[in-house]
Coordinates of C-alpha atoms in Angstrom, one line a residue:
X708 CA 221.8 172.9 12.1
X709 CA 221.3 173.1 15.9
X710 CA 219.9 176.4 17.2
X711 CA 219.4 178.0 20.6
X712 CA 216.0 178.8 22.2
X713 CA 216.2 182.2 20.5
X714 CA 216.8 180.7 17.1
X715 CA 220.5 181.6 16.9
X716 CA 222.6 178.9 15.2
X717 CA 225.5 177.4 17.0
X718 CA 227.6 178.5 14.1
X719 CA 226.6 182.1 14.6
X720 CA 227.4 181.9 18.3
X721 CA 230.8 180.5 17.5
X722 CA 231.4 183.3 15.1
X723 CA 230.4 185.9 17.7
X724 CA 232.9 184.4 20.2
X725 CA 235.6 184.4 17.6
X726 CA 235.0 188.1 16.7
X727 CA 234.9 189.2 20.4
X728 CA 238.0 187.2 21.2
X729 CA 239.8 188.7 18.2
X730 CA 238.8 192.2 19.3
X731 CA 240.2 191.6 22.8
X732 CA 243.5 190.2 21.2
X733 CA 243.9 193.2 18.9
X734 CA 243.2 195.7 21.6
X735 CA 245.8 193.9 23.9
X736 CA 248.4 193.9 21.2
X737 CA 247.8 197.3 19.4
X738 CA 246.6 199.5 22.2
X739 CA 247.8 198.1 25.5
X740 CA 251.0 196.7 23.9
X741 CA 251.2 193.9 26.5
X742 CA 251.6 190.1 26.3
X743 CA 249.0 187.5 27.2
X744 CA 250.8 186.8 30.5
X745 CA 250.5 190.4 31.7
X746 CA 246.8 190.7 30.8
X747 CA 246.0 187.3 32.3
X748 CA 247.8 188.3 35.6
X749 CA 245.9 191.6 35.7
X750 CA 242.6 189.8 35.1
X751 CA 243.4 187.1 37.7
X752 CA 243.0 184.3 35.2
X753 CA 245.2 181.6 33.7
X754 CA 247.1 182.4 30.5
X755 CA 245.4 179.3 28.9
X756 CA 242.0 180.8 29.7
X757 CA 243.0 184.0 28.0
X758 CA 244.2 182.1 25.0
X759 CA 240.8 180.3 24.8
X760 CA 239.0 183.7 25.0
X761 CA 241.1 185.3 22.3
X762 CA 240.8 182.4 20.0
X763 CA 237.0 182.1 20.4
X764 CA 237.2 178.6 22.0
X765 CA 234.7 179.4 24.7
X766 CA 234.9 181.3 28.0
X767 CA 232.7 182.2 30.8
X768 CA 231.0 185.5 31.2
X769 CA 233.0 186.0 34.4
X770 CA 236.3 185.6 32.6
X771 CA 235.2 188.0 29.8
X772 CA 234.2 190.6 32.4
X773 CA 237.5 190.2 34.3
X774 CA 239.5 190.7 31.1
X775 CA 237.5 193.8 30.2
X776 CA 238.0 195.2 33.6
X777 CA 241.8 194.5 33.4
X778 CA 241.9 196.3 30.1
X779 CA 239.8 199.2 31.6
X780 CA 237.2 198.7 28.9
X781 CA 234.0 198.1 30.9
X782 CA 232.6 200.8 28.7
X783 CA 232.4 198.3 25.8
X784 CA 229.5 196.7 27.7
X785 CA 227.6 199.9 27.7
X786 CA 227.2 199.6 24.0
X787 CA 225.1 196.5 24.6
X788 CA 222.8 198.2 27.0
X789 CA 220.2 200.7 25.8
X790 CA 220.6 204.3 27.2
X791 CA 217.3 204.1 28.9
X792 CA 218.2 201.0 30.9
X793 CA 219.2 201.5 34.4
X794 CA 221.1 199.2 36.8
X795 CA 218.6 197.3 39.0
X796 CA 219.7 199.2 42.1
X797 CA 218.9 202.5 40.3
X798 CA 215.3 201.5 39.5
X799 CA 213.0 203.2 42.0
X800 CA 209.4 202.2 41.9
X801 CA 206.9 205.0 42.6
X802 CA 205.1 204.1 45.7
X803 CA 201.7 205.7 46.0
X804 CA 200.8 206.7 49.5
X805 CA 197.5 205.1 50.5
X806 CA 194.7 207.5 50.9
X807 CA 193.7 208.0 54.4
X808 CA 190.6 206.0 55.1
X809 CA 188.3 207.3 57.7
X810 CA 185.8 205.2 59.5
X811 CA 182.2 206.3 59.3
X812 CA 181.2 208.5 62.3
X813 CA 179.0 206.9 64.9
X814 CA 176.1 209.0 65.8

């Protein structure tokens, strides 16, 4: 069975895509109570692209993010990020000020 560099089987990846797509579909239907056409329009994607996402038939990360934003569910991504992780722009490296170096006195 083919696996990725991290040792995850293609079958497991497909299952994850299917589960995520199904979660999006159920949220759209049960919570938002809107059709695929409406969500696709809000996300700025084609209806066929949304169908592919919801059925687990592959999508890009950009498409997935656009759909989450259109559903106002970016918070779902926070569950994937540890609490201690900060966005790259928020990381501040402590800069140590160089100690003042004095030249030896000439006598």
